[in-house]
PDB file of C-alpha atoms in Angstrom:
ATOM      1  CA  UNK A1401     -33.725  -8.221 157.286  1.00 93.00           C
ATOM      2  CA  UNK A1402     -32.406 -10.777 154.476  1.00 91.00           C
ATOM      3  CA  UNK A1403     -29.862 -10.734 152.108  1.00 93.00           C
ATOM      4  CA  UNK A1404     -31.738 -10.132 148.899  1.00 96.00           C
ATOM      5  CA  UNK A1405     -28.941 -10.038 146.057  1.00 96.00           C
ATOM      6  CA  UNK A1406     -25.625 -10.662 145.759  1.00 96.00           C
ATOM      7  CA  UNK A1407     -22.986  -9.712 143.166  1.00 96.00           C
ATOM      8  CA  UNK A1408     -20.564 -11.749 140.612  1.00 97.00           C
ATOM      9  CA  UNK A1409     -18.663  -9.483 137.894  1.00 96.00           C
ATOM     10  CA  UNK A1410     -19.013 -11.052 134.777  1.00 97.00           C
ATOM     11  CA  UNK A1411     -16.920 -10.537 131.677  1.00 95.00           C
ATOM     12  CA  UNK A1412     -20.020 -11.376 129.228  1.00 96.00           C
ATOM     13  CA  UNK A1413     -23.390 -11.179 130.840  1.00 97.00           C
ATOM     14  CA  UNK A1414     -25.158 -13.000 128.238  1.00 97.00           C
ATOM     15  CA  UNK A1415     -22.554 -16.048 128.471  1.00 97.00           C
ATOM     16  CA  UNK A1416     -22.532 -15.729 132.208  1.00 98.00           C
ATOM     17  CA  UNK A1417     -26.807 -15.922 132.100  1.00 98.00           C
ATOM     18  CA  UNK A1418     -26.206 -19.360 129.501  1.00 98.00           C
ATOM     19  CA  UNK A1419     -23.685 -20.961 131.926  1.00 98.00           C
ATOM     20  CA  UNK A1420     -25.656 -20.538 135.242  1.00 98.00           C
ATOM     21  CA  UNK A1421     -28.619 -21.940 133.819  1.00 98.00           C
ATOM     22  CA  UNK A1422     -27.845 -24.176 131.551  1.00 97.00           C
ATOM     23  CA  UNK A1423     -25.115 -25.272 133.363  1.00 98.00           C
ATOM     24  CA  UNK A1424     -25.557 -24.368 137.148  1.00 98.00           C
ATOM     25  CA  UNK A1425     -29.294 -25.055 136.945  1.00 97.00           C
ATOM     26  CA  UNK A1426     -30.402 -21.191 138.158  1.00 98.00           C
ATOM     27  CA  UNK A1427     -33.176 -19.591 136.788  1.00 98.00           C
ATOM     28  CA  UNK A1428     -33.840 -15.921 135.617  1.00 98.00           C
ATOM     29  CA  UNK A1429     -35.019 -14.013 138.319  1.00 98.00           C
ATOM     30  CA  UNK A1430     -34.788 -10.449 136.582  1.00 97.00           C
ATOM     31  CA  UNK A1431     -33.122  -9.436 133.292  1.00 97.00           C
ATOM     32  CA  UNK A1432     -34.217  -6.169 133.037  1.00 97.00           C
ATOM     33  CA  UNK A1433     -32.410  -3.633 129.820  1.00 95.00           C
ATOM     34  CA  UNK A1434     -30.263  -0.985 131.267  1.00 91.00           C
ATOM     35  CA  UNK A1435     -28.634   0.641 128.345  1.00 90.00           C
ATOM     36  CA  UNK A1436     -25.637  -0.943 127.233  1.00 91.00           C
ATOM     37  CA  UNK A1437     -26.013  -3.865 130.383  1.00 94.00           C
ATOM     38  CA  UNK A1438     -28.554  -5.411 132.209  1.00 96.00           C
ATOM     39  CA  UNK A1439     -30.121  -6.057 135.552  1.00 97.00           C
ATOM     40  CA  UNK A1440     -29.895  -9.582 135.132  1.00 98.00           C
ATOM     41  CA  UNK A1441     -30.373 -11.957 138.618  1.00 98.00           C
ATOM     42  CA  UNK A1442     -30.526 -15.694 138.420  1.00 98.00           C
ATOM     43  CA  UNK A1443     -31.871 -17.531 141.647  1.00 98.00           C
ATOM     44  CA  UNK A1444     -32.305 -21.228 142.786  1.00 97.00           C
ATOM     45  CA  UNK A1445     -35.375 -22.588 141.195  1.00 97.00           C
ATOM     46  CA  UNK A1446     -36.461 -24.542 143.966  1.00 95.00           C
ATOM     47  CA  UNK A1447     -36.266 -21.535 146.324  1.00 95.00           C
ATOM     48  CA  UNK A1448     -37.417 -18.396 144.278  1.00 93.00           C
ATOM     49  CA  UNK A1449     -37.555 -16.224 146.850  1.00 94.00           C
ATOM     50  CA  UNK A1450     -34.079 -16.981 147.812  1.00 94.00           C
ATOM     51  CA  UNK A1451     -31.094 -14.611 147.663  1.00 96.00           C
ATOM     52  CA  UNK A1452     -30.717 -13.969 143.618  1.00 98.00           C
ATOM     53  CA  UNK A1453     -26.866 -13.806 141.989  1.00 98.00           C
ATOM     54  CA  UNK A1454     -26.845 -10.350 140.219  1.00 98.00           C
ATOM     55  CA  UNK A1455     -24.438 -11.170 137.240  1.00 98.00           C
ATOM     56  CA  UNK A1456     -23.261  -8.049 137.264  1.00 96.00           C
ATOM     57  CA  UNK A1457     -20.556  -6.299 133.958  1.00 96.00           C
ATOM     58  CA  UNK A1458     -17.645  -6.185 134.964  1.00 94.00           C
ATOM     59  CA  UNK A1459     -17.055  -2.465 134.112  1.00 90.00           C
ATOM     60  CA  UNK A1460     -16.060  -0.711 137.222  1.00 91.00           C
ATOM     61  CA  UNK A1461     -12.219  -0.397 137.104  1.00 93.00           C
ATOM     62  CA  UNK A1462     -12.440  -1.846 141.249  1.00 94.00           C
ATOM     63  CA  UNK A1463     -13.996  -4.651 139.921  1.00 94.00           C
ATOM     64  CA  UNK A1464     -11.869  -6.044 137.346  1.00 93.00           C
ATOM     65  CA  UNK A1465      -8.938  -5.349 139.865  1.00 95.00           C
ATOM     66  CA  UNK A1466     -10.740  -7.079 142.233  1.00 95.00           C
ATOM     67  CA  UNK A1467     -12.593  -9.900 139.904  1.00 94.00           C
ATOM     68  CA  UNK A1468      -8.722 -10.457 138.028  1.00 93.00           C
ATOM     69  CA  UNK A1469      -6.841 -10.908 141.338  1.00 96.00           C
ATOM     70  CA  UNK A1470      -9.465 -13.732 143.267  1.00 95.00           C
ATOM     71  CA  UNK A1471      -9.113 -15.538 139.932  1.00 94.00           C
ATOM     72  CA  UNK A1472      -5.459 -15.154 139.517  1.00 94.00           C
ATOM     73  CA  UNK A1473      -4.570 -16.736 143.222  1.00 96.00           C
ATOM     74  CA  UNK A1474      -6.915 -19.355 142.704  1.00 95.00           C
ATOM     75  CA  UNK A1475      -9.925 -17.928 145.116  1.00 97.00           C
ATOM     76  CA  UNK A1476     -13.236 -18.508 144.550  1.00 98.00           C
ATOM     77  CA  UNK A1477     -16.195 -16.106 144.225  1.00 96.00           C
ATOM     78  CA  UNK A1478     -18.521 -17.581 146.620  1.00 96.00           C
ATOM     79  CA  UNK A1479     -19.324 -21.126 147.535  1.00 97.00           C
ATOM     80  CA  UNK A1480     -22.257 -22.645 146.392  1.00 97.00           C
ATOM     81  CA  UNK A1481     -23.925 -25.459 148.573  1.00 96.00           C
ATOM     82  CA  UNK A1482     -24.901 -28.638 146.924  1.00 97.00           C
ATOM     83  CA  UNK A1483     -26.004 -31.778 148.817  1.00 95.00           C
ATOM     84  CA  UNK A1484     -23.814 -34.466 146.560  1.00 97.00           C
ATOM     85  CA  UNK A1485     -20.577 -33.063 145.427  1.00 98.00           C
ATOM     86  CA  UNK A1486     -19.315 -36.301 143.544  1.00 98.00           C
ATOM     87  CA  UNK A1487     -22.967 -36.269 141.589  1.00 98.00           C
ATOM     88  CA  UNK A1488     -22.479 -32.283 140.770  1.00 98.00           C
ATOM     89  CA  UNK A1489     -18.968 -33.089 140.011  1.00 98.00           C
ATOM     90  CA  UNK A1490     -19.450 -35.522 137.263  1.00 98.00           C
ATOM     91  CA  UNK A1491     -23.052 -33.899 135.921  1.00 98.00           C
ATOM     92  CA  UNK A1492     -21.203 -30.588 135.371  1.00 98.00           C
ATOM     93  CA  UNK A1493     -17.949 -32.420 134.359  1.00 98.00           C
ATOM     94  CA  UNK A1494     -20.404 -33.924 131.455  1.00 98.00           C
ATOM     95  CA  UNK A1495     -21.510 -30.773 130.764  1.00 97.00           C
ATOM     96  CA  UNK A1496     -18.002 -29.616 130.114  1.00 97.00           C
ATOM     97  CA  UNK A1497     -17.412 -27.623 132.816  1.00 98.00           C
ATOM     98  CA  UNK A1498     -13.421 -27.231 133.780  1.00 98.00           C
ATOM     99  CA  UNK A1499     -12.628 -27.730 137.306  1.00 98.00           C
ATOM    100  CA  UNK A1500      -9.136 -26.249 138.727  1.00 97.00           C
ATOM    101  CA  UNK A1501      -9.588 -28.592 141.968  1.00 97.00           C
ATOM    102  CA  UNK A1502     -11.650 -31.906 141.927  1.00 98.00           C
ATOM    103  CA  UNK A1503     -13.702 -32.843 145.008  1.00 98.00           C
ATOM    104  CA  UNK A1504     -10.958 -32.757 148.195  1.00 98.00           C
ATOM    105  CA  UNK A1505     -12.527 -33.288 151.567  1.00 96.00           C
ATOM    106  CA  UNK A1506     -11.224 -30.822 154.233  1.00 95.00           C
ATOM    107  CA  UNK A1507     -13.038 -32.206 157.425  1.00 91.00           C
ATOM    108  CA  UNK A1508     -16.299 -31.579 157.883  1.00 94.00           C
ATOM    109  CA  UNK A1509     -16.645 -30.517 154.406  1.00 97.00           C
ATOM    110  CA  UNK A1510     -16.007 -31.297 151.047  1.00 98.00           C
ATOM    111  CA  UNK A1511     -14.949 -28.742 148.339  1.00 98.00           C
ATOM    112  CA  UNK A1512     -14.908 -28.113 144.471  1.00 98.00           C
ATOM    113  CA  UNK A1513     -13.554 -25.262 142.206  1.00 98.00           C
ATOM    114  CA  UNK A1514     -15.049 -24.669 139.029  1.00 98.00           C
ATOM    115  CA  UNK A1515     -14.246 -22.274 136.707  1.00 97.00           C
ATOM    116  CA  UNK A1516     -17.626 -19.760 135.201  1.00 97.00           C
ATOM    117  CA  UNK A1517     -16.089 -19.267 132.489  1.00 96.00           C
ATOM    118  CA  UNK A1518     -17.238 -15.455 132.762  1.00 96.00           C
ATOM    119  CA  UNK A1519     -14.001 -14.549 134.570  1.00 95.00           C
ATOM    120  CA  UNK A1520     -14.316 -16.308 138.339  1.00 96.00           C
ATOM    121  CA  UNK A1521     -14.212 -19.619 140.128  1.00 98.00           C
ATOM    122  CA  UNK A1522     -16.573 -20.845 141.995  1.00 98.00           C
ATOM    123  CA  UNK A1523     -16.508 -23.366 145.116  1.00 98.00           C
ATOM    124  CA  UNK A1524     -19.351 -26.185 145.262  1.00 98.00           C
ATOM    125  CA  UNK A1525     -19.214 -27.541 148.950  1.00 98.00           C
ATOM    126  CA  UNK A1526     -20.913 -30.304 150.242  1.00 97.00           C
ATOM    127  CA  UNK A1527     -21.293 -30.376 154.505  1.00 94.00           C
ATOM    128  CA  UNK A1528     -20.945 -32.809 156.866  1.00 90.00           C
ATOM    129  CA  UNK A1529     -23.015 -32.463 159.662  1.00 80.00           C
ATOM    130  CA  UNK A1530     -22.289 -35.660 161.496  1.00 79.00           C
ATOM    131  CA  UNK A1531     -18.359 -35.319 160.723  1.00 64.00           C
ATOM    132  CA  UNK A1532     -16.518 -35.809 164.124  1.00 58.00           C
ATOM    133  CA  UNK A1533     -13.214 -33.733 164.461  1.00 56.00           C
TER     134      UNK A1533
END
């Protein structure tokens, strides 16, 4: 068993899909018409068969409560792993991307909040395996 998809409401699915491609670097996995929405999944293009994001409308009233209250203390989404946060920071910093927290290291990590502009932020991390404590 593997963790196929995983959800982020979106406020705008189309400028959610533009952001975390053009900006993020993910590619379309599925976008699939589904009446007023779509089944739209982006996934890591150098791992396709990796777990997809499903940017999914944020239309249930659970998930704007939800969605509007991570945002509003300051909590990301999910984390996404990158393997040189200072590089991501400043490429996606180019790229106009707003970050609420620049790269802080917090031990045997080091951590970025972004904003998605679709309603969430987002952590990048960047691990340490040799870090000492």
């Amino acid at each position: 068993m593997k963790l196929q998809t995983v959800s982020i409401f979106v406020d705008d699915q189309q400028r959610a899909l533009e952001f975390y491609t053009e900006k993020l670097g993910f590619t379309v996995a599925a976008d699939v018409p589904l009446g007023e929405h779509r089944w739209l999944t982006v996934v890591d293009p150098d791992r396709p068969d990796a777990t997809e994001i499903s940017l999914e409308p944020k239309s249930h009233p659970a998930a704007v409560a939800f969605a509007d209250a991570l945002a509003a203390d300051g909590i990301p989404m999910c984390v996404l792993g990158v393997d040189d946060i200072h590089a991501t920071h400043e490429r996606l910093s180019a790229l106009g991307v707003a970050f609420t927290q620049p790269p802080t290291p917090l031990g045997p990590v080091t951590v970025a909040v972004l904003d998605d502009t679709c309603g969430n932020l987002l952590q990048i991390a960047q691990f340490h395996p040799d870090h000492q404590a």
